[in-house]
Tab-separated table of C-alpha atoms in Angstrom:
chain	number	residue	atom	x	y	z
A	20	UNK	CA	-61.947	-150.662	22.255
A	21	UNK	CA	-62.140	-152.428	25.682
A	22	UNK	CA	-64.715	-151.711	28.499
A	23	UNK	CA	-61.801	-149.391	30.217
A	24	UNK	CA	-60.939	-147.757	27.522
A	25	UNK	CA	-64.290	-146.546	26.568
A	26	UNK	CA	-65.312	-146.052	30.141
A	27	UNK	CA	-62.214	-143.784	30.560
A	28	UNK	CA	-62.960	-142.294	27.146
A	29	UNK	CA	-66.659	-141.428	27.932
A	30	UNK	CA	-65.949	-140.003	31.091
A	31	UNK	CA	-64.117	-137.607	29.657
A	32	UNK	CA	-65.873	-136.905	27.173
A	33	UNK	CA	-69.186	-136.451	29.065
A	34	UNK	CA	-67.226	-134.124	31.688
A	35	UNK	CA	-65.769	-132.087	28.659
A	36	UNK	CA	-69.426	-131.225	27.790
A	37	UNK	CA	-70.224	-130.751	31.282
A	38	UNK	CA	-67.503	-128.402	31.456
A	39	UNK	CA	-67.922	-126.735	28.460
A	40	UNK	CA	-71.738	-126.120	29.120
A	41	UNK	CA	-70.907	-124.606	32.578
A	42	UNK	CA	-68.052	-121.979	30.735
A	43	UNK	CA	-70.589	-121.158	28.004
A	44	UNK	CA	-70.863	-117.635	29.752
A	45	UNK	CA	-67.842	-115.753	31.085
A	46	UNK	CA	-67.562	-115.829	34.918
A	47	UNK	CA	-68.219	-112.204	35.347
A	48	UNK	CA	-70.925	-112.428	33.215
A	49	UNK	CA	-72.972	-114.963	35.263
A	50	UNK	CA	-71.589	-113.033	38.350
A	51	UNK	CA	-72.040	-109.273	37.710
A	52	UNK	CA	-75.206	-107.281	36.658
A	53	UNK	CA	-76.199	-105.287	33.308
A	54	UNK	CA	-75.496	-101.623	33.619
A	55	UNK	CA	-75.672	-98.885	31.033
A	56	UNK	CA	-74.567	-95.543	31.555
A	57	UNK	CA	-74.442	-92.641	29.914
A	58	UNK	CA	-70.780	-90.590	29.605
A	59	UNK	CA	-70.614	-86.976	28.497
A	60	UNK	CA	-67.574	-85.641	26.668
A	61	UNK	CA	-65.982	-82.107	26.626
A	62	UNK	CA	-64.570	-83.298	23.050
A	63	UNK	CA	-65.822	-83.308	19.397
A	64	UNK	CA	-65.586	-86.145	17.539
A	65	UNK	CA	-63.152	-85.187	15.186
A	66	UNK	CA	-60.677	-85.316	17.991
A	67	UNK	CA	-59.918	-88.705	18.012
A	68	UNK	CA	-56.753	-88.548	20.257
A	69	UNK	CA	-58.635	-86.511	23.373
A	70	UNK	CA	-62.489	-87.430	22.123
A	71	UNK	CA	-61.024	-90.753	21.776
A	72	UNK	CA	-60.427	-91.509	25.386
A	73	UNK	CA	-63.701	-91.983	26.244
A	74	UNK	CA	-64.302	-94.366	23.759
A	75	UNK	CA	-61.358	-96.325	24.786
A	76	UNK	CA	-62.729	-96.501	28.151
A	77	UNK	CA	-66.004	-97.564	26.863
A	78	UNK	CA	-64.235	-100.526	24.662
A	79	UNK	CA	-62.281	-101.727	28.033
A	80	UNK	CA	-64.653	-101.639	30.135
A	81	UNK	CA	-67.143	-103.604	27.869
A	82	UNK	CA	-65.046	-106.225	26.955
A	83	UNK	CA	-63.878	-106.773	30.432
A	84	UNK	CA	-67.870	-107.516	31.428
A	85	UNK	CA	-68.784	-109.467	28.463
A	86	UNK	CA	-71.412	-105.911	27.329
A	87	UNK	CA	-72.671	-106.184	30.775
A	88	UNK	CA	-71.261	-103.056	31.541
A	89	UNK	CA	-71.878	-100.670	28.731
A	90	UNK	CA	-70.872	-96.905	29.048
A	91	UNK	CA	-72.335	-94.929	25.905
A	92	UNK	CA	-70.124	-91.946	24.814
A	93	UNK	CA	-71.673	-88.634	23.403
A	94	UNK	CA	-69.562	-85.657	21.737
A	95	UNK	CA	-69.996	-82.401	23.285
A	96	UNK	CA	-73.218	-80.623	22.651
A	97	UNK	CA	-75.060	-83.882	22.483
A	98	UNK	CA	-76.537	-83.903	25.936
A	99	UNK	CA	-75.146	-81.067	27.323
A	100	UNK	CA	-71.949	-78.511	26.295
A	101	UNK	CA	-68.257	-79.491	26.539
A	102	UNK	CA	-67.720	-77.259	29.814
A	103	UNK	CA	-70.342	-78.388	31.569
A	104	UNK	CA	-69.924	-82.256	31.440
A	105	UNK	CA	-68.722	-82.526	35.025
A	106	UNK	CA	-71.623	-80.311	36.218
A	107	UNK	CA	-74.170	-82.913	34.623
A	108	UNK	CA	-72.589	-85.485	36.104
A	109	UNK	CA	-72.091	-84.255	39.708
A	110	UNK	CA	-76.158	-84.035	39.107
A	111	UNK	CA	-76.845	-87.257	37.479
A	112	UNK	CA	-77.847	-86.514	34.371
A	113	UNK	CA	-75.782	-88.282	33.179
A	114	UNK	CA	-73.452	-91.223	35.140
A	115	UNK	CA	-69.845	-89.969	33.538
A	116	UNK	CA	-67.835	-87.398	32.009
A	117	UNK	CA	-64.671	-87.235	30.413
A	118	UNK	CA	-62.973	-83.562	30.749
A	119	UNK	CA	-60.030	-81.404	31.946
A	120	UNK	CA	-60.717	-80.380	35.559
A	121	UNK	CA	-59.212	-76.647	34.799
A	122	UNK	CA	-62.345	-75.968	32.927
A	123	UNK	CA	-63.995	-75.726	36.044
A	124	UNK	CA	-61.428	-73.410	38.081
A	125	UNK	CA	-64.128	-70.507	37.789
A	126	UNK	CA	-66.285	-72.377	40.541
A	127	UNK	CA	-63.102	-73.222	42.644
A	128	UNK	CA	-59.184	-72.716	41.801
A	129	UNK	CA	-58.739	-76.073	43.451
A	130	UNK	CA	-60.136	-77.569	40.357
A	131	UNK	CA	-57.507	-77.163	38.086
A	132	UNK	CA	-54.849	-78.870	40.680
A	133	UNK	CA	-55.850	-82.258	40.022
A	134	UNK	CA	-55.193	-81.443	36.051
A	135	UNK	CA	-52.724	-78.549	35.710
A	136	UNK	CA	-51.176	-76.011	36.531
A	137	UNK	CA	-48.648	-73.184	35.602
A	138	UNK	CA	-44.902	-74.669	35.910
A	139	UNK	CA	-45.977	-77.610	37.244
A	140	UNK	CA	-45.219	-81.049	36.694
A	141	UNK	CA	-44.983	-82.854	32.950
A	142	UNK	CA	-47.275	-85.789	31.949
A	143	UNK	CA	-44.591	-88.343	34.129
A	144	UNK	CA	-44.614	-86.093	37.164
A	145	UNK	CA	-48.139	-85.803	37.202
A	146	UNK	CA	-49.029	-89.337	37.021
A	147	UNK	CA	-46.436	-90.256	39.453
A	148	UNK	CA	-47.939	-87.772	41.951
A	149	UNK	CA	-51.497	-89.240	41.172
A	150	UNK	CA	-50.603	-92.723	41.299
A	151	UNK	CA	-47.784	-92.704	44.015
A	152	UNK	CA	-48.155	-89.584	45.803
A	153	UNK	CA	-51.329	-89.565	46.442
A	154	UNK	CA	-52.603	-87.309	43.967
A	155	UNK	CA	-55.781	-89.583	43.281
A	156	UNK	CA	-57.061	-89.695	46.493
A	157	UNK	CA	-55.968	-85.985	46.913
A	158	UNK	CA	-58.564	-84.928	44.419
A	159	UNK	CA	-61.152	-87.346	45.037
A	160	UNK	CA	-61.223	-85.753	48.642
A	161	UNK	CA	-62.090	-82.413	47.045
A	162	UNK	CA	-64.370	-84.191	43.817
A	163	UNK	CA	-66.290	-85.470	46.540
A	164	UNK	CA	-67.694	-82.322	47.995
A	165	UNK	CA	-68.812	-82.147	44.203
A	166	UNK	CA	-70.485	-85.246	43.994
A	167	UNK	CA	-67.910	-86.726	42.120
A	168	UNK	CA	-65.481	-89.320	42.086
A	169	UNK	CA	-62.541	-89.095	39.361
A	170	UNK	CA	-59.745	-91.129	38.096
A	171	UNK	CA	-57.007	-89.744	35.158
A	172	UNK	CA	-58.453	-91.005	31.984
A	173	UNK	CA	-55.952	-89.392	29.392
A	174	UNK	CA	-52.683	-87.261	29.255
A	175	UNK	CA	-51.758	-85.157	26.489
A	176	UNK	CA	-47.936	-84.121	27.568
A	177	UNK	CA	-46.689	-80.951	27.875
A	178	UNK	CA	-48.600	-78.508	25.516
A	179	UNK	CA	-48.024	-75.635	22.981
A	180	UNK	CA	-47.891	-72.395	24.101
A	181	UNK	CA	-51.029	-71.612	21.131
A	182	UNK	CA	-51.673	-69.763	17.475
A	183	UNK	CA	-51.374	-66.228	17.548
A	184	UNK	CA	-52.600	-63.940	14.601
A	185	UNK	CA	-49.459	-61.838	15.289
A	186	UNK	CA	-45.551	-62.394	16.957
A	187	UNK	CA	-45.305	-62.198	20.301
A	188	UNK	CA	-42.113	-61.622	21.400
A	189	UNK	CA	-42.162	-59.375	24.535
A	190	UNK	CA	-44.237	-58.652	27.469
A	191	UNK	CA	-45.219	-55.433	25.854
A	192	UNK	CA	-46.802	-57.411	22.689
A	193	UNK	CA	-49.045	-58.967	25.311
A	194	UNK	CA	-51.125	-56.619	26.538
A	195	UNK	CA	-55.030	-56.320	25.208
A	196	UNK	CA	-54.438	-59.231	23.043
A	197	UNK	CA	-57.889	-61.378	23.812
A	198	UNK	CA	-56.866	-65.314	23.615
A	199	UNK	CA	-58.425	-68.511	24.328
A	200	UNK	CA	-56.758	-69.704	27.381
A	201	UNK	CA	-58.534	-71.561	30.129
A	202	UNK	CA	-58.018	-71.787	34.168
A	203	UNK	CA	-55.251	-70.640	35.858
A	204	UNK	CA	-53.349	-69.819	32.992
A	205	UNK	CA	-55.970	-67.152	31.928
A	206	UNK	CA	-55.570	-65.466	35.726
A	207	UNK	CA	-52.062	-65.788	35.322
A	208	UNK	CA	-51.851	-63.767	31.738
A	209	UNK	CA	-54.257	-61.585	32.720
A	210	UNK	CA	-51.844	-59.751	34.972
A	211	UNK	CA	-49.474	-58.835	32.270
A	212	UNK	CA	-52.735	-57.339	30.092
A	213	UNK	CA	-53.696	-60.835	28.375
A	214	UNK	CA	-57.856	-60.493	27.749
A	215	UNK	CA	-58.520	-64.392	28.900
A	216	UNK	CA	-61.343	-66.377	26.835
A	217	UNK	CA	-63.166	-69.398	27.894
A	218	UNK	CA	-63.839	-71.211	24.586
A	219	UNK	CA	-64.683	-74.773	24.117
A	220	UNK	CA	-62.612	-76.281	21.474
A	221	UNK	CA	-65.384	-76.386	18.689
A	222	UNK	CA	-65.977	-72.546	19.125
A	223	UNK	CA	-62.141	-71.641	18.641
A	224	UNK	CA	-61.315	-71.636	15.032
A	225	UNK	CA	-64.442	-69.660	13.907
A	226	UNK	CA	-63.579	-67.069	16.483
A	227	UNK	CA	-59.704	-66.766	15.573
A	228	UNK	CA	-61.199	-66.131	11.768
A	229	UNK	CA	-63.625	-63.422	12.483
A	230	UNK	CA	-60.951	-61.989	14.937
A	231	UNK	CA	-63.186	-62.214	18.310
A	232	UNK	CA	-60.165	-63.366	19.737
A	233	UNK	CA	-56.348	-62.945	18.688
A	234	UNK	CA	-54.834	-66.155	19.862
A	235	UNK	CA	-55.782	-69.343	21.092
A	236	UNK	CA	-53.884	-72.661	22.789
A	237	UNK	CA	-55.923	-76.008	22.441
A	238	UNK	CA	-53.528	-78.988	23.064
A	239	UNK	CA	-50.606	-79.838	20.805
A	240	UNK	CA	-49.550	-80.682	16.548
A	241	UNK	CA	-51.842	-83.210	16.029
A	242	UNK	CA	-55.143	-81.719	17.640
A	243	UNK	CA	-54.421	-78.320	16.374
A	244	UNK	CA	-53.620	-79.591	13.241
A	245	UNK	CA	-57.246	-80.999	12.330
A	246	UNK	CA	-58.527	-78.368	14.277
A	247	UNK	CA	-57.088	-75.786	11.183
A	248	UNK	CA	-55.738	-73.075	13.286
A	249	UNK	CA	-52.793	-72.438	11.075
A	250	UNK	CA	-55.035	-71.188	8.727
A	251	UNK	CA	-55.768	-68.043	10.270
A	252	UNK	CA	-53.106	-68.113	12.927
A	253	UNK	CA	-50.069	-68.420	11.695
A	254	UNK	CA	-47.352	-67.584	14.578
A	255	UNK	CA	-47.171	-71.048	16.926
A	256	UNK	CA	-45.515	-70.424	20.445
A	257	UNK	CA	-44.178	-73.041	22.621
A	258	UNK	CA	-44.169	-74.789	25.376
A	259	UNK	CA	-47.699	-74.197	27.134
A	260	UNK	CA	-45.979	-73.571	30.793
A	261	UNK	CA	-49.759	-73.730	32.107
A	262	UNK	CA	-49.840	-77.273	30.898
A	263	UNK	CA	-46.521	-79.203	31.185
A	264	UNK	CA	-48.742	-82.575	31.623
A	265	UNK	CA	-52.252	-82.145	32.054
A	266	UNK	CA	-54.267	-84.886	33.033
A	267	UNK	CA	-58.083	-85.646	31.475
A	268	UNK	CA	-60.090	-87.234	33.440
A	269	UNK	CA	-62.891	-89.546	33.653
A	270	UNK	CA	-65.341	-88.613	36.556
A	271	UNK	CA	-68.405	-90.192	37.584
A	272	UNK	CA	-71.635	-89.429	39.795
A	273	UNK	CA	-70.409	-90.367	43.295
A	274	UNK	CA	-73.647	-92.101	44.009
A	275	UNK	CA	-73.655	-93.775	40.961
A	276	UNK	CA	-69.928	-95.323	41.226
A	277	UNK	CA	-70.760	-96.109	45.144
A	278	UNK	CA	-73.750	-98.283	43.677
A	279	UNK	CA	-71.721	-99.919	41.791
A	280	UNK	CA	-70.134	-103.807	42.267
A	281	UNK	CA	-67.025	-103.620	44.063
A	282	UNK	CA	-65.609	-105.905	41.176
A	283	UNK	CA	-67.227	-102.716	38.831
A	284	UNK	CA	-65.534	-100.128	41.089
A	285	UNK	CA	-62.332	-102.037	40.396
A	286	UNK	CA	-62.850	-102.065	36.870
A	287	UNK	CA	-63.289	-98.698	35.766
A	288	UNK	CA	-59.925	-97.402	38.068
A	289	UNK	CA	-58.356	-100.258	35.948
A	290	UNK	CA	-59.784	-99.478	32.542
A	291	UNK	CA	-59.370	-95.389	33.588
A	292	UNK	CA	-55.720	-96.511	34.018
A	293	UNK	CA	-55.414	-98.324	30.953
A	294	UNK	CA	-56.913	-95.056	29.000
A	295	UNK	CA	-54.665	-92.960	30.764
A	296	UNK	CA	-51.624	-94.550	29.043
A	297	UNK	CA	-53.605	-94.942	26.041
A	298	UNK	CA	-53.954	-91.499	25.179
A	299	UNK	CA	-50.121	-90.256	26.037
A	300	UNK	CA	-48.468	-93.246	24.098
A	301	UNK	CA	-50.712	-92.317	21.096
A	302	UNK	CA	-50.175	-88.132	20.919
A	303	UNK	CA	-46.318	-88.868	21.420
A	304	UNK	CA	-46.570	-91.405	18.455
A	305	UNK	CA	-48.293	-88.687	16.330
A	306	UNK	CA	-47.283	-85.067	17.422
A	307	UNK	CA	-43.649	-85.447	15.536
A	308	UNK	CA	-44.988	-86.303	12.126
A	309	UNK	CA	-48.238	-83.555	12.522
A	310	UNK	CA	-45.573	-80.625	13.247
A	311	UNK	CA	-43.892	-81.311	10.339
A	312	UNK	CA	-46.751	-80.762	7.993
A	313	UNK	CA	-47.795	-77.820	10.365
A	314	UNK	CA	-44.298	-76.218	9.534
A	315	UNK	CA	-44.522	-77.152	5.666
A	316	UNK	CA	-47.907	-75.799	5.500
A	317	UNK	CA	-46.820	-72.300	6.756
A	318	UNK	CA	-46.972	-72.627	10.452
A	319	UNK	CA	-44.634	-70.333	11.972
A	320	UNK	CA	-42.681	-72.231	15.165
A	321	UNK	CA	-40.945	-69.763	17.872
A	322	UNK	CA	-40.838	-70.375	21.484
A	323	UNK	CA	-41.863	-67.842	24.419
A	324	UNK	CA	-38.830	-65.481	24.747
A	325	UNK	CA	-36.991	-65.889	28.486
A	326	UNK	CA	-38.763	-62.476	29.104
A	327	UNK	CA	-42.377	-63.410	28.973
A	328	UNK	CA	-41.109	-66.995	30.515
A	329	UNK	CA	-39.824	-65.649	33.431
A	330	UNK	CA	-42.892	-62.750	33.837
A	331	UNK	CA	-45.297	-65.699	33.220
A	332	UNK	CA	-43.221	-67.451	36.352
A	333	UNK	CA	-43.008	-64.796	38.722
A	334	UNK	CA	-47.211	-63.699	38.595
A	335	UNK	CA	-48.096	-67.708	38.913
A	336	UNK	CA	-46.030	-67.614	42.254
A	337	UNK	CA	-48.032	-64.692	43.119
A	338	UNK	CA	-50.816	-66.143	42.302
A	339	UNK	CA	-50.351	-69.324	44.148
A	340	UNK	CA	-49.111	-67.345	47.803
A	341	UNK	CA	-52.946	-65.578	47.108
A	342	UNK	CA	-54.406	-68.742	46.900
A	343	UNK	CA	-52.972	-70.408	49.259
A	344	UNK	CA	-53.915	-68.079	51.625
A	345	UNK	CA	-57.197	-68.017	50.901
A	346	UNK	CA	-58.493	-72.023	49.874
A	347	UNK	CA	-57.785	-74.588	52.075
A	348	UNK	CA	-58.361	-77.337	49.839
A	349	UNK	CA	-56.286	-75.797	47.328
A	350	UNK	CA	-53.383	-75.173	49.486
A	351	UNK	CA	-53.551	-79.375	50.979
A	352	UNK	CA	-53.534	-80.003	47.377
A	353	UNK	CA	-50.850	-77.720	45.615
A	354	UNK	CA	-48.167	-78.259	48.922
A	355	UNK	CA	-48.515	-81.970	47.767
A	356	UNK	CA	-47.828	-81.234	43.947
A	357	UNK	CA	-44.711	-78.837	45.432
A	358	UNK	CA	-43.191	-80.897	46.981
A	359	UNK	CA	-42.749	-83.498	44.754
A	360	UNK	CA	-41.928	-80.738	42.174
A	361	UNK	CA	-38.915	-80.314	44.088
A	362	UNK	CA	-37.634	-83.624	43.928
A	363	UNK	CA	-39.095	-84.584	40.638
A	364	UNK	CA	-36.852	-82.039	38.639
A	365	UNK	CA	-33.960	-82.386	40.577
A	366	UNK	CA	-33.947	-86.228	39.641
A	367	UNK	CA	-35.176	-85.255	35.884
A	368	UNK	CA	-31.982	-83.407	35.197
A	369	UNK	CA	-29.496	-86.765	35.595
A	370	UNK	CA	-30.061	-88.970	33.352
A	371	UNK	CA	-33.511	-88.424	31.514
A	372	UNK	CA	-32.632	-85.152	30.567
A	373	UNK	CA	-28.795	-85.675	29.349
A	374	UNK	CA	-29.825	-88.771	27.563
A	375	UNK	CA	-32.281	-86.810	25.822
A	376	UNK	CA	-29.933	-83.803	25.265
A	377	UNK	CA	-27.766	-86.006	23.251
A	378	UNK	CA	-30.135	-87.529	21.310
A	379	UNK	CA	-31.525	-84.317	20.209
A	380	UNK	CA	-28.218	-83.473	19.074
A	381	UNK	CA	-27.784	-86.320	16.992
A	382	UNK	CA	-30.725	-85.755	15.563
A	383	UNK	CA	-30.005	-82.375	14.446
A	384	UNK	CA	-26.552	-83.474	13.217
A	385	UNK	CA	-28.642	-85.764	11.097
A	386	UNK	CA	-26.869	-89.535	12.598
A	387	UNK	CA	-30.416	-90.218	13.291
């Protein structure tokens, strides 16, 4: 090899080692500091759809950091119970939480807005309106009187309507029948003689068996479906009109996500983002196979009759005109959500909704 050669040779290879001893560590890693929080869940474990979202955020948000920025998940009950996770986080005992905003609709209606409620939007419409219509910072306006700032973190779709130990199939067969339904939906039903029950998902099987309660909603096939409400529930209504697409989200200690890195801050809306999809694109991919074991294993499938449909309809507008009239927050909020209701369905009903009209069809037919 000539002096040039070798020169040329060992220069490169002396700035390859250079180089390689300067990217030992990740960028972010030499940039940004360790941080380990703590995140509270409203989920058991065995929910690994719902549950699972937090762990998924956890998992992004690590790898992102190279472990600098850890965020250890614990079930509900393990620090503090499922409906209380954004109340320990608003006070720092923990840094996060990942819940359903209507679980806290008792200590303001305006809660439940920035999740669901009755005859609102589906899972599309409601991340549109949080991501384009200003649904994010919406909320975050009223989270922050809470001590909170929150970003969707999961999406379940449009729910079922819940197990019932008997039919339902008017108005009439409503009334003193004590079920586990939570925020709005519970006011709503409670107007046509429904007994509402706060439950947290754990707590809901055991009290369908003894017969505390006489019916119960939770989320959809697959959740219900480990959850064993068929069991001793047999009669499964759909759709859940309180939930057409209600958003889960991860919320965090306001001054602990202001002390943050801005790179940090960035981060977990990213990673929060990521989970959101996450947990939508995985129910849809395992609700159709879970109902049809629900069916074979006895579960009886009937939708809401048109009668309690359009009763459950007319009290939620009542509802709404009360609170409206009553919670400013609420109202800024819900005229938001209204108004893109408007124009959301009116656009859903071209092509969306014909293309999926005829695929249903062909389905049924059995082409597909």
């Amino acid at each position: 090899m000539d002096r040039r050669s070798f020169i040329k040779h060992a220069s490169i290879g002396g700035l390859g080692a250079a180089a390689a001893s300067a990217l030992a560590a990740p960028a972010i890693a030499q940039t940004n500091p360790k941080v380990t929080w703590r995140l509270t869940s409203s989920f058991p474990k065995s929910l690994d759809t719902i549950y699972g979202g937090a762990e998924v955020l956890s998992k992004y948000v690590s790898e992102a950091t190279d472990g600098n920025f850890q965020i250890q998940v614990f079930a509900a009950g393990e620090i503090v119970p499922g409906l209380q996770a954004a109340d320990a986080a608003a006070a720092g005992t923990v840094e996060a939480c990942h819940t359903v905003a209507y679980y806290y609709w008792g200590k303001d209606p305006t809660w439940a807005l920035g999740a669901a409620v009755p005859f609102a939007l589906n899972a599309r419409g409601m991340n549109a309106w949080h991501y384009h219509g200003g649904g994010i910072d919406l909320f975050n306006e009223f989270l922050g009187t809470q001590g909170l700032v929150g970003y969707p973190g999961g999406n379940t779709g449009v729910q079922m309507g819940g197990w019932f130990r008997k039919d339902i199939k008017t108005v009439a067969d409503m009334k003193g029948l004590k079920m586990r339904v939570g925020g709005f939906a519970g006011k709503v039903m409670e107007r046509l003689g429904v007994v509402p029950q706060q439950l947290a998902g754990g707590d809901i099987y055991p009290a369908l068996e003894k017969g505390t309660i006489d019916a119960a909603e939770w989320v959809g096939p697959y959740d219900d479906e480990k959850l064993g409400f068929y069991k001793v529930a047999p009669y499964y209504y759909y759709p859940g009109w309180w939930e057409g697409g209600p958003t889960v989200h991860a919320m965090f200690n306001k001054a602990a996500f202001d002390g943050l890195p801005k790179a940090y801050q960035s981060l977990l809306r990213t990673a929060c983002q990521a989970t959101d999809a996450n947990m939508l694109q995985k129910y849809d991919y395992l609700n159709p196979s879970a109902i049809k074991r629900l069916v074979a294993a006895g579960a009886k499938l009937s939708p809401f009759s048109p009668e309690i449909l359009s009763a459950c309809f007319d009290e939620s507008n009542k509802v709404y005109a009360e609170m409206e009239a009553s919670n400013a927050p609420f109202k800024k909020i819900w005229e938001s959500i209204k108004a893109f209701r408007a124009e959301y369905f009116l656009n859903a009903q071209i092509a969306e909704y014909n293309y999926d009209t005829f695929m249903m069809i062909q389905q049924r037919n059995g082409k597909i």
